[in-house]
Amino acid sequence: MPGEPVLIRGSVTDISERQRYQREIERLAFSDELTGLPNRRLMLDRLQHAMDREQRENTLGALLFIDLDHFKTVNDSLGHLVGDGLLREVTTRLASGLRAEDTLARMGGDEFVVLLEGLDSNPQLAAEAAAITAEKLLKSLVGTCWIDGHELSISASIGIALHPFGSQVAADVLKQADTAMYRAKQGGRNALHFFAPEMQAAIDQRLQMQSELRQAVQRNQLYLVFQPQLALATERIAGAEVLLRWVHPERGEVMPGDFILLAEETGLIEELGAWVLEQACAALARWLPQWPQLVLAVNLSPRELRQRGCVARISECLQRHQVPATALELEITEGVLLEDVEQCISNMQELKVLGVRFAIDDFGTGYSSLTYLKRLPLDRLKIDRSFTWDMDGEDGSGLMLVQTILVIARNLGLECVAEGIETQWQLDSLREHGCSLGQGYHFSRPLREADFQAWMQQHQL
Ligand code: C2E
Ligand code: CA
Ligand code: CA
């Protein structure tokens, strides 16, 4: 019948119009008109969901409360249009420092909130992860921006509360983060502050260490020590492992165990590693004329090996010091297999072609599968010191473990270096089971350059 289609068409239009209207209402109800970000209501809703899930999964997240410094001055003196422009710019900058799974919301005015979910089950580690993101956000805001012909500089203060931590209610967590933000402002702006005092103390210490470590290179507080590696059969020196030391102005000598991890997490390791390599190559250039067989083993963190310019940086350093690549061994850990594996392997292969050697460090303490290990162009496998120390255990299981590692190495065609040899017995049994190289206090502790040189005189290559 001729009338019907018209009727149908009419009702379809009706429904879609209602849907559009519905969506518009939702949009207005849940998002911020100026920036398009989720608003306070939607954020609280997501926070509550996140907290319920975290409760079930026994993990912690963080809420970052961000408030711009001196925004009111901009708004009052330059007008709302400029203020709005600034808020949009801030939105873009903050978003650029976040991962896709993080939620950025605008609470109103110059207040923003970031929801980080499921960071870690350990409060300390969750707090550290939150602090790293917060620092990144503060950094993303630094630098002037032009709004409507006005040059403006931005900074912000960030308050952080962990969730669910103390309270199961989203609004409480928001309030905690807000309170912490006020403390950050009182502390001098462009800063971050934790709601929980114990978190803050830990983070303060970490931040301080980080800035001290950043200065350590310039202030000449770093030096290298060299631990001899010997051929077990002849007890002659074959080379040395290069280890980093830091003389802190107040705390004295700090061991790498206390700062390498921090350096890795903050990216400082790239600078430290470059310094270590530079010094190691300079030492090789001095020593090779007299000891041409000398090989120095330098620890390379996974982060350094993943770096794009890694191969160029290392080969440039070798060339500048006129040191053959074969005199350099790089010790890597199974950590390289956790991320960007392909990039790591391709960097390793390129370095291998140059003649650089590779040892896998701390073997057996990580989770790497042998299939993966087989893909790495390795020359040596280092038996972790914990295995060396367990060798003389009553039940013989420690000894068996070391024997197994030696068999694996043989099957992979790798030479073995045992770490942490402290006793004659350990030395004898390692030798007996076919381990070719070793290092440890039984031979020598890591030595300063002059002492190491004297040591080499006595122990012939
Ligand atoms: P690692 O590579 O497993 O280094 C061996 C550690 O065992 C060194 O500790 C060394 O001093 C110690 N050691 C050697 N023989 C013995 C022994 O017989 N008994 C005992 N008790 N210890 C022994 P160190 O120098 O404190 O270094 C700790 C870790 O820090 C290293 O473990 C390495 O992972 C890292 N590290 C050190 N220097 C650097 C560096 O320049 N770059 C990077 N990325 N990491 C470094
Ligand atoms: Ca090592
Ligand atoms: Ca080791």
Short mmCIF file of C-alpha atoms and ligand atoms in Angstrom, two decimals:
data_model
loop_
_atom_site.label_atom_id
_atom_site.label_comp_id
_atom_site.label_asym_id
_atom_site.label_seq_id
_atom_site.Cartn_x
_atom_site.Cartn_y
_atom_site.Cartn_z
CA MET A 1 0.00 0.00 0.00
CA PRO A 2 1.37 3.38 -0.97
CA GLY A 3 1.07 5.06 2.46
CA GLU A 4 3.05 2.53 4.47
CA PRO A 5 6.67 3.18 3.48
CA VAL A 6 6.22 6.83 4.37
CA LEU A 7 5.02 5.85 7.79
CA ILE A 8 8.01 3.54 8.30
CA ARG A 9 10.45 6.13 7.11
CA GLY A 10 8.94 8.62 9.50
CA SER A 11 9.39 6.40 12.54
CA VAL A 12 12.98 5.48 11.64
CA THR A 13 13.91 9.14 11.57
CA ASP A 14 12.19 9.55 14.87
CA ILE A 15 14.24 6.81 16.55
CA SER A 16 17.57 7.98 15.22
CA GLU A 17 16.80 11.50 16.33
CA ARG A 18 15.98 10.29 19.78
CA GLN A 19 19.21 8.25 19.84
CA ARG A 20 21.23 11.25 18.81
CA TYR A 21 19.53 13.28 21.50
CA GLN A 22 20.22 10.53 24.01
CA ARG A 23 23.88 10.39 23.03
CA GLU A 24 24.18 14.14 23.29
CA ILE A 25 22.78 14.06 26.81
CA GLU A 26 25.22 11.31 27.73
CA ARG A 27 28.07 13.23 26.21
CA LEU A 28 27.15 16.31 28.19
CA ALA A 29 26.68 14.26 31.32
CA PHE A 30 29.96 12.38 31.14
CA SER A 31 32.42 14.51 29.29
CA ASP A 32 33.96 17.90 29.64
CA GLU A 33 32.84 20.21 26.88
CA LEU A 34 36.02 22.24 26.56
CA THR A 35 38.50 19.37 26.30
CA GLY A 36 36.33 16.40 25.37
CA LEU A 37 37.84 14.48 28.30
CA PRO A 38 35.79 12.38 30.71
CA ASN A 39 34.38 14.57 33.48
CA ARG A 40 34.28 14.13 37.23
CA ARG A 41 31.25 11.83 37.18
CA LEU A 42 32.65 9.45 34.61
CA MET A 43 36.05 9.46 36.32
CA LEU A 44 34.58 8.55 39.70
CA ASP A 45 32.64 5.77 38.05
CA ARG A 46 35.74 4.36 36.36
CA LEU A 47 37.77 4.72 39.54
CA GLN A 48 35.19 2.72 41.50
CA HIS A 49 35.21 -0.02 38.86
CA ALA A 50 38.99 -0.07 38.84
CA MET A 51 39.09 -0.31 42.64
CA ASP A 52 36.59 -3.18 42.72
CA ARG A 53 38.64 -5.05 40.17
CA GLU A 54 41.92 -4.32 41.94
CA GLN A 55 40.40 -5.55 45.19
CA ARG A 56 39.52 -8.86 43.52
CA GLU A 57 42.84 -9.20 41.77
CA ASN A 58 44.85 -8.06 44.77
CA THR A 59 46.67 -5.27 43.00
CA LEU A 60 47.01 -1.50 43.44
CA GLY A 61 46.54 1.49 41.19
CA ALA A 62 47.09 5.20 41.66
CA LEU A 63 45.11 8.37 41.25
CA LEU A 64 47.04 11.49 40.24
CA PHE A 65 45.41 14.81 41.03
CA ILE A 66 46.91 17.53 38.83
CA ASP A 67 46.42 21.23 39.44
CA LEU A 68 48.05 23.90 37.30
CA ASP A 69 50.21 26.45 39.08
CA HIS A 70 49.15 30.09 38.73
CA PHE A 71 46.29 29.37 36.31
CA LYS A 72 44.06 31.95 37.95
CA THR A 73 46.56 34.68 37.11
CA VAL A 74 46.39 33.79 33.42
CA ASN A 75 42.62 33.68 33.43
CA ASP A 76 42.22 36.94 35.30
CA SER A 77 44.81 38.94 33.41
CA LEU A 78 44.50 37.56 29.86
CA GLY A 79 40.88 36.49 29.77
CA HIS A 80 38.92 33.27 29.48
CA LEU A 81 39.70 32.61 25.84
CA VAL A 82 43.40 32.43 26.58
CA GLY A 83 42.64 30.37 29.68
CA ASP A 84 40.61 27.91 27.59
CA GLY A 85 43.41 27.67 25.04
CA LEU A 86 45.86 26.90 27.79
CA LEU A 87 43.64 24.13 29.18
CA ARG A 88 43.42 22.53 25.74
CA GLU A 89 47.20 22.70 25.35
CA VAL A 90 47.63 21.13 28.78
CA THR A 91 45.22 18.35 27.80
CA THR A 92 47.32 17.54 24.73
CA ARG A 93 50.57 17.56 26.67
CA LEU A 94 49.27 15.41 29.51
CA ALA A 95 47.75 12.90 27.09
CA SER A 96 51.08 12.56 25.31
CA GLY A 97 52.71 11.30 28.53
CA LEU A 98 50.17 8.54 29.14
CA ARG A 99 49.58 5.01 27.92
CA ALA A 100 46.38 4.11 26.09
CA GLU A 101 45.02 2.29 29.14
CA ASP A 102 45.38 5.28 31.49
CA THR A 103 42.38 7.59 31.94
CA LEU A 104 42.79 11.35 31.84
CA ALA A 105 39.84 13.42 33.06
CA ARG A 106 39.11 17.06 33.75
CA MET A 107 37.55 17.73 37.12
CA GLY A 108 36.69 21.33 36.32
CA GLY A 109 38.67 24.57 36.37
CA ASP A 110 42.37 23.83 36.07
CA GLU A 111 42.13 20.46 37.78
CA PHE A 112 42.86 17.21 35.98
CA VAL A 113 42.98 13.65 37.19
CA VAL A 114 44.81 10.61 35.86
CA LEU A 115 43.71 7.11 36.74
CA LEU A 116 46.43 4.45 36.64
CA GLU A 117 45.09 0.94 37.10
CA GLY A 118 46.65 -2.30 38.32
CA LEU A 119 50.22 -1.08 38.80
CA ASP A 120 51.57 -3.63 41.26
CA SER A 121 50.53 -5.64 44.30
CA ASN A 122 53.45 -4.23 46.29
CA PRO A 123 52.60 -0.71 47.58
CA GLN A 124 56.21 0.39 47.30
CA LEU A 125 56.49 -0.65 43.67
CA ALA A 126 53.04 0.72 42.81
CA ALA A 127 54.08 4.05 44.35
CA GLU A 128 57.30 4.05 42.34
CA ALA A 129 55.46 3.36 39.10
CA ALA A 130 53.00 6.17 39.89
CA ALA A 131 55.86 8.55 40.69
CA ILE A 132 57.56 7.76 37.38
CA THR A 133 54.37 8.62 35.46
CA ALA A 134 53.80 11.76 37.54
CA GLU A 135 57.33 12.95 36.84
CA LYS A 136 56.80 12.32 33.17
CA LEU A 137 53.62 14.40 33.27
CA LEU A 138 55.35 17.28 35.08
CA LYS A 139 58.08 17.16 32.46
CA SER A 140 55.58 17.13 29.59
CA LEU A 141 54.18 20.45 30.82
CA VAL A 142 57.53 22.19 31.05
CA GLY A 143 58.30 24.60 28.25
CA THR A 144 56.50 27.68 27.10
CA CYS A 145 53.48 27.65 24.82
CA TRP A 146 51.92 30.31 22.64
CA ILE A 147 48.22 30.98 23.10
CA ASP A 148 46.65 33.79 21.08
CA GLY A 149 49.94 35.64 20.78
CA HIS A 150 50.78 35.31 24.45
CA GLU A 151 53.82 33.39 25.59
CA LEU A 152 52.91 31.36 28.65
CA SER A 153 54.84 28.95 30.79
CA ILE A 154 53.05 26.12 32.53
CA SER A 155 53.78 23.99 35.52
CA ALA A 156 51.62 21.89 37.78
CA SER A 157 51.49 20.23 41.16
CA ILE A 158 50.51 16.60 41.47
CA GLY A 159 49.02 14.76 44.43
CA ILE A 160 49.04 10.96 44.40
CA ALA A 161 46.91 8.44 46.28
CA LEU A 162 47.10 4.69 45.87
CA HIS A 163 43.92 2.65 45.50
CA PRO A 164 42.43 0.63 47.00
CA PHE A 165 44.63 1.58 49.94
CA GLY A 166 42.97 2.48 53.20
CA SER A 167 39.60 3.10 51.61
CA GLN A 168 37.31 1.18 49.26
CA VAL A 169 35.38 4.29 48.20
CA ALA A 170 36.30 6.20 45.05
CA ALA A 171 35.36 9.62 46.44
CA ASP A 172 37.71 9.11 49.40
CA VAL A 173 40.62 8.35 47.12
CA LEU A 174 39.89 11.45 45.09
CA LYS A 175 39.92 13.49 48.26
CA GLN A 176 43.22 11.96 49.38
CA ALA A 177 44.84 12.78 46.05
CA ASP A 178 43.45 16.32 46.29
CA THR A 179 44.88 16.75 49.82
CA ALA A 180 48.25 15.47 48.65
CA MET A 181 48.14 17.96 45.77
CA TYR A 182 47.74 20.83 48.25
CA ARG A 183 50.84 19.62 50.06
CA ALA A 184 52.72 19.55 46.77
CA LYS A 185 51.70 23.18 46.21
CA GLN A 186 52.83 24.17 49.70
CA GLY A 187 56.12 22.42 49.04
CA GLY A 188 56.87 24.89 46.28
CA ARG A 189 54.86 23.87 43.20
CA ASN A 190 55.99 21.93 40.11
CA ALA A 191 56.24 18.95 42.47
CA LEU A 192 54.53 15.71 43.36
CA HIS A 193 53.39 14.53 46.75
CA PHE A 194 51.96 11.28 48.10
CA PHE A 195 48.99 11.08 50.39
CA ALA A 196 50.58 8.37 52.55
CA PRO A 197 53.61 9.72 54.47
CA GLU A 198 55.52 6.43 54.23
CA MET A 199 55.18 6.48 50.44
CA GLN A 200 56.36 10.06 50.37
CA ALA A 201 59.45 9.29 52.44
CA ALA A 202 60.43 6.47 50.10
CA ILE A 203 59.82 8.58 47.01
CA ASP A 204 61.77 11.54 48.43
CA GLN A 205 64.73 9.30 48.98
CA ARG A 206 64.44 7.91 45.49
CA LEU A 207 64.15 11.35 43.91
CA GLN A 208 67.16 12.56 45.83
CA MET A 209 69.23 9.57 44.81
CA GLN A 210 68.16 10.10 41.22
CA SER A 211 69.29 13.70 41.13
CA GLU A 212 72.54 12.84 42.89
CA LEU A 213 73.19 10.04 40.45
CA ARG A 214 72.50 12.40 37.57
CA GLN A 215 75.26 14.66 38.86
CA ALA A 216 77.65 11.85 39.68
CA VAL A 217 79.10 11.70 36.18
CA GLN A 218 79.78 15.44 35.96
CA ARG A 219 81.14 15.61 39.48
CA ASN A 220 83.63 12.82 38.90
CA GLN A 221 82.18 10.60 41.59
CA LEU A 222 82.30 7.43 39.52
CA TYR A 223 85.19 5.09 39.03
CA LEU A 224 85.77 1.60 37.71
CA VAL A 225 87.19 -1.48 39.33
CA PHE A 226 88.48 -4.53 37.50
CA GLN A 227 88.03 -8.09 38.69
CA PRO A 228 90.50 -10.55 37.13
CA GLN A 229 89.09 -13.52 35.25
CA LEU A 230 91.43 -16.51 35.10
CA ALA A 231 91.82 -19.62 33.00
CA LEU A 232 91.13 -22.27 35.65
CA ALA A 233 93.55 -24.82 34.20
CA THR A 234 96.62 -22.56 34.32
CA GLU A 235 95.45 -19.90 36.80
CA ARG A 236 96.67 -17.28 34.39
CA ILE A 237 94.76 -14.08 33.82
CA ALA A 238 92.50 -14.04 30.76
CA GLY A 239 90.79 -10.73 31.26
CA ALA A 240 88.70 -8.79 33.73
CA GLU A 241 85.14 -7.81 34.45
CA VAL A 242 84.61 -4.07 34.66
CA LEU A 243 82.46 -3.00 37.62
CA LEU A 244 81.14 0.42 38.46
CA ARG A 245 81.61 2.24 41.78
CA TRP A 246 80.10 5.50 43.02
CA VAL A 247 81.64 7.59 45.79
CA HIS A 248 78.74 9.51 47.24
CA PRO A 249 79.76 12.77 48.98
CA GLU A 250 78.01 11.85 52.24
CA ARG A 251 77.35 8.15 52.11
CA GLY A 252 80.76 7.14 50.82
CA GLU A 253 81.09 4.18 48.48
CA VAL A 254 77.77 3.03 47.03
CA MET A 255 77.68 -0.40 45.39
CA PRO A 256 75.98 -0.88 42.02
CA GLY A 257 73.36 -3.13 43.62
CA ASP A 258 72.00 0.03 45.24
CA PHE A 259 71.77 2.22 42.17
CA ILE A 260 71.83 0.26 38.89
CA LEU A 261 68.14 -0.64 39.09
CA LEU A 262 67.16 2.97 39.71
CA ALA A 263 69.37 4.04 36.82
CA GLU A 264 67.63 1.50 34.59
CA GLU A 265 64.15 2.60 35.53
CA THR A 266 64.87 6.26 35.03
CA GLY A 267 66.87 5.88 31.84
CA LEU A 268 70.01 7.27 33.50
CA ILE A 269 71.70 3.96 32.74
CA GLU A 270 72.23 5.10 29.17
CA GLU A 271 74.44 7.92 30.37
CA LEU A 272 76.20 5.80 33.00
CA GLY A 273 76.74 2.97 30.53
CA ALA A 274 78.23 5.35 27.98
CA TRP A 275 80.64 6.60 30.63
CA VAL A 276 81.62 3.04 31.63
CA LEU A 277 82.26 2.03 28.03
CA GLU A 278 84.30 5.16 27.40
CA GLN A 279 86.51 4.47 30.43
CA ALA A 280 86.83 0.77 29.62
CA CYS A 281 87.96 1.51 26.05
CA ALA A 282 90.46 4.09 27.32
CA ALA A 283 91.85 1.48 29.74
CA LEU A 284 92.12 -1.09 26.96
CA ALA A 285 93.98 1.41 24.79
CA ARG A 286 96.53 1.84 27.60
CA TRP A 287 96.90 -1.86 28.41
CA LEU A 288 96.69 -3.65 25.06
CA PRO A 289 100.23 -2.70 23.90
CA GLN A 290 101.67 -4.61 26.86
CA TRP A 291 98.95 -7.29 27.21
CA PRO A 292 97.55 -7.84 23.71
CA GLN A 293 95.37 -10.83 24.78
CA LEU A 294 93.48 -8.84 27.41
CA VAL A 295 89.68 -8.88 27.18
CA LEU A 296 87.55 -6.53 29.27
CA ALA A 297 83.99 -7.60 30.05
CA VAL A 298 81.56 -4.71 30.43
CA ASN A 299 78.05 -5.11 31.84
CA LEU A 300 75.45 -3.83 29.41
CA SER A 301 71.93 -3.30 30.70
CA PRO A 302 68.99 -4.50 28.60
CA ARG A 303 67.92 -0.92 28.18
CA GLU A 304 71.24 0.00 26.58
CA LEU A 305 71.12 -2.94 24.21
CA ARG A 306 67.60 -1.96 23.17
CA GLN A 307 68.66 1.60 22.37
CA ARG A 308 68.46 2.51 18.68
CA GLY A 309 71.94 3.98 18.33
CA CYS A 310 73.52 1.25 20.44
CA VAL A 311 75.66 -0.36 17.73
CA ALA A 312 76.92 2.95 16.35
CA ARG A 313 77.74 4.24 19.84
CA ILE A 314 79.79 1.18 20.74
CA SER A 315 81.67 0.89 17.46
CA GLU A 316 82.39 4.62 17.47
CA CYS A 317 83.86 4.35 20.96
CA LEU A 318 86.07 1.41 19.98
CA GLN A 319 87.30 3.25 16.90
CA ARG A 320 88.01 6.47 18.70
CA HIS A 321 90.26 4.61 21.14
CA GLN A 322 91.66 2.41 18.37
CA VAL A 323 90.73 -0.70 20.28
CA PRO A 324 89.89 -3.93 18.39
CA ALA A 325 86.32 -5.08 18.97
CA THR A 326 87.64 -8.51 19.95
CA ALA A 327 89.07 -7.03 23.16
CA LEU A 328 85.56 -6.14 24.33
CA GLU A 329 83.08 -8.56 25.81
CA LEU A 330 79.59 -7.44 26.71
CA GLU A 331 77.79 -9.13 29.58
CA ILE A 332 74.06 -9.15 29.11
CA THR A 333 71.33 -10.62 31.28
CA GLU A 334 68.29 -12.67 30.43
CA GLY A 335 66.37 -9.40 30.86
CA VAL A 336 67.03 -8.67 27.18
CA LEU A 337 64.58 -11.43 26.36
CA LEU A 338 61.70 -9.67 28.10
CA GLU A 339 61.11 -6.75 25.75
CA ASP A 340 61.95 -5.77 22.16
CA VAL A 341 63.67 -9.11 21.68
CA GLU A 342 64.08 -8.65 17.94
CA GLN A 343 65.73 -5.24 18.32
CA CYS A 344 68.14 -6.68 20.91
CA ILE A 345 69.04 -9.67 18.80
CA SER A 346 69.64 -7.58 15.72
CA ASN A 347 71.86 -5.16 17.68
CA MET A 348 73.78 -8.10 19.08
CA GLN A 349 74.25 -9.63 15.66
CA GLU A 350 75.60 -6.39 14.25
CA LEU A 351 78.05 -6.05 17.13
CA LYS A 352 79.01 -9.68 16.76
CA VAL A 353 79.93 -9.07 13.11
CA LEU A 354 82.26 -6.29 14.30
CA GLY A 355 84.00 -8.83 16.54
CA VAL A 356 82.49 -7.94 19.93
CA ARG A 357 81.95 -10.94 22.21
CA PHE A 358 78.91 -11.70 24.33
CA ALA A 359 78.47 -13.43 27.66
CA ILE A 360 75.14 -14.23 29.27
CA ASP A 361 75.31 -13.06 32.88
CA ASP A 362 73.54 -14.47 35.95
CA PHE A 363 72.60 -17.53 33.92
CA GLY A 364 69.85 -19.60 35.50
CA THR A 365 68.44 -16.86 37.71
CA GLY A 366 65.92 -15.58 35.14
CA TYR A 367 63.21 -17.32 33.20
CA SER A 368 64.64 -17.55 29.73
CA SER A 369 63.89 -20.59 27.69
CA LEU A 370 66.78 -22.36 26.03
CA THR A 371 65.07 -21.97 22.67
CA TYR A 372 65.36 -18.22 23.01
CA LEU A 373 68.89 -18.34 24.35
CA LYS A 374 69.92 -20.30 21.29
CA ARG A 375 68.95 -17.33 19.13
CA LEU A 376 71.42 -15.02 20.88
CA PRO A 377 74.91 -14.87 19.36
CA LEU A 378 76.67 -15.79 22.60
CA ASP A 379 80.27 -16.81 23.30
CA ARG A 380 80.18 -17.40 27.02
CA LEU A 381 77.85 -18.30 29.80
CA LYS A 382 78.45 -17.01 33.32
CA ILE A 383 77.54 -19.27 36.20
CA ASP A 384 75.89 -17.04 38.77
CA ARG A 385 77.73 -16.75 42.08
CA SER A 386 74.76 -18.14 43.98
CA PHE A 387 75.28 -21.47 42.16
CA THR A 388 79.01 -21.48 42.88
CA TRP A 389 78.29 -20.95 46.56
CA ASP A 390 75.67 -23.73 46.67
CA MET A 391 78.05 -26.27 45.18
CA ASP A 392 79.30 -27.74 48.45
CA GLY A 393 75.80 -28.24 49.91
CA GLU A 394 75.20 -31.42 51.91
CA ASP A 395 72.74 -33.11 49.56
CA GLY A 396 74.81 -32.58 46.43
CA SER A 397 71.97 -30.85 44.56
CA GLY A 398 73.98 -27.63 44.22
CA LEU A 399 76.85 -29.46 42.63
CA MET A 400 74.48 -31.22 40.26
CA LEU A 401 73.00 -27.90 39.19
CA VAL A 402 76.42 -26.55 38.26
CA GLN A 403 77.22 -29.77 36.37
CA THR A 404 73.94 -29.38 34.47
CA ILE A 405 74.77 -25.79 33.56
CA LEU A 406 78.17 -26.93 32.29
CA VAL A 407 76.47 -29.55 30.12
CA ILE A 408 74.03 -27.00 28.73
CA ALA A 409 76.92 -24.68 27.93
CA ARG A 410 78.80 -27.43 26.18
CA ASN A 411 75.75 -28.32 24.11
CA LEU A 412 75.26 -24.70 23.13
CA GLY A 413 78.95 -24.48 22.25
CA LEU A 414 79.64 -21.87 24.92
CA GLU A 415 82.60 -21.37 27.20
CA CYS A 416 81.80 -21.15 30.92
CA VAL A 417 82.89 -18.50 33.40
CA ALA A 418 82.16 -19.23 37.06
CA GLU A 419 81.50 -16.21 39.28
CA GLY A 420 82.09 -15.85 42.99
CA ILE A 421 84.81 -18.48 43.47
CA GLU A 422 85.82 -18.04 47.11
CA THR A 423 87.39 -21.36 48.11
CA GLN A 424 89.99 -23.80 46.84
CA TRP A 425 87.36 -26.54 46.93
CA GLN A 426 85.03 -24.57 44.63
CA LEU A 427 87.92 -23.94 42.28
CA ASP A 428 88.97 -27.59 42.22
CA SER A 429 85.54 -28.98 41.56
CA LEU A 430 84.73 -26.39 38.89
CA ARG A 431 87.95 -27.25 37.14
CA GLU A 432 87.27 -30.96 37.49
CA HIS A 433 83.83 -30.58 35.90
CA GLY A 434 85.18 -28.74 32.91
CA CYS A 435 84.59 -25.07 33.67
CA SER A 436 87.29 -23.17 31.81
CA LEU A 437 87.23 -19.70 33.36
CA GLY A 438 86.47 -18.10 36.69
CA GLN A 439 86.56 -15.06 38.89
CA GLY A 440 86.08 -14.49 42.59
CA TYR A 441 87.58 -13.37 45.87
CA HIS A 442 89.70 -16.55 45.94
CA PHE A 443 91.78 -15.00 43.15
CA SER A 444 91.12 -11.33 43.68
CA ARG A 445 88.52 -8.80 44.64
CA PRO A 446 87.69 -6.15 42.05
CA LEU A 447 90.72 -3.83 41.94
CA ARG A 448 91.32 -0.19 41.19
CA GLU A 449 93.18 0.48 37.99
CA ALA A 450 96.72 0.76 39.42
CA ASP A 451 96.29 -2.35 41.58
CA PHE A 452 94.87 -4.29 38.68
CA GLN A 453 97.84 -3.35 36.56
CA ALA A 454 100.21 -4.60 39.25
CA TRP A 455 98.17 -7.80 39.48
CA MET A 456 98.52 -8.37 35.74
CA GLN A 457 102.31 -8.02 36.01
CA GLN A 458 102.34 -10.94 38.42
CA HIS A 459 99.84 -13.16 36.66
CA GLN A 460 100.99 -13.06 33.01
CA LEU A 461 98.46 -13.34 30.24
P1 C2E B 1 77.38 -9.04 38.31
O1 C2E B 1 77.57 -8.65 36.90
O2 C2E B 1 76.84 -10.40 38.59
O3 C2E B 1 78.80 -8.80 38.98
C1 C2E B 1 79.43 -9.67 39.86
C2 C2E B 1 79.31 -9.17 41.27
O4 C2E B 1 79.82 -10.18 42.15
C3 C2E B 1 80.14 -7.91 41.55
O5 C2E B 1 79.41 -7.15 42.50
C4 C2E B 1 81.39 -8.50 42.18
O6 C2E B 1 82.08 -7.58 43.00
C5 C2E B 1 80.81 -9.64 42.99
N1 C2E B 1 81.75 -10.70 43.27
C6 C2E B 1 82.72 -11.16 42.44
N2 C2E B 1 83.37 -12.18 43.01
C7 C2E B 1 82.83 -12.36 44.25
C8 C2E B 1 83.11 -13.28 45.32
O7 C2E B 1 83.95 -14.14 45.27
N3 C2E B 1 82.32 -13.14 46.43
C9 C2E B 1 81.35 -12.21 46.53
N4 C2E B 1 80.64 -12.15 47.66
N5 C2E B 1 81.07 -11.35 45.53
C10 C2E B 1 81.82 -11.42 44.40
P2 C2E B 1 79.18 -5.60 42.28
O8 C2E B 1 80.42 -4.98 41.78
O9 C2E B 1 78.58 -5.10 43.53
O10 C2E B 1 78.12 -5.53 41.12
C11 C2E B 1 76.78 -5.91 41.32
C12 C2E B 1 75.99 -5.90 40.04
O11 C2E B 1 75.86 -4.56 39.53
C13 C2E B 1 76.69 -6.65 38.90
O12 C2E B 1 76.44 -7.99 39.06
C14 C2E B 1 76.05 -6.02 37.70
O13 C2E B 1 74.81 -6.62 37.43
C15 C2E B 1 75.79 -4.59 38.14
N6 C2E B 1 76.83 -3.71 37.57
C16 C2E B 1 78.06 -3.41 38.04
N7 C2E B 1 78.70 -2.55 37.22
C17 C2E B 1 77.85 -2.29 36.20
C18 C2E B 1 77.93 -1.47 35.01
O14 C2E B 1 78.93 -0.83 34.70
N8 C2E B 1 76.84 -1.46 34.18
C19 C2E B 1 75.73 -2.21 34.45
N9 C2E B 1 74.70 -2.15 33.61
N10 C2E B 1 75.62 -2.98 35.55
C20 C2E B 1 76.67 -3.03 36.41
CA CA B 2 78.47 -9.20 35.19
CA CA B 3 76.62 -12.23 37.56
#
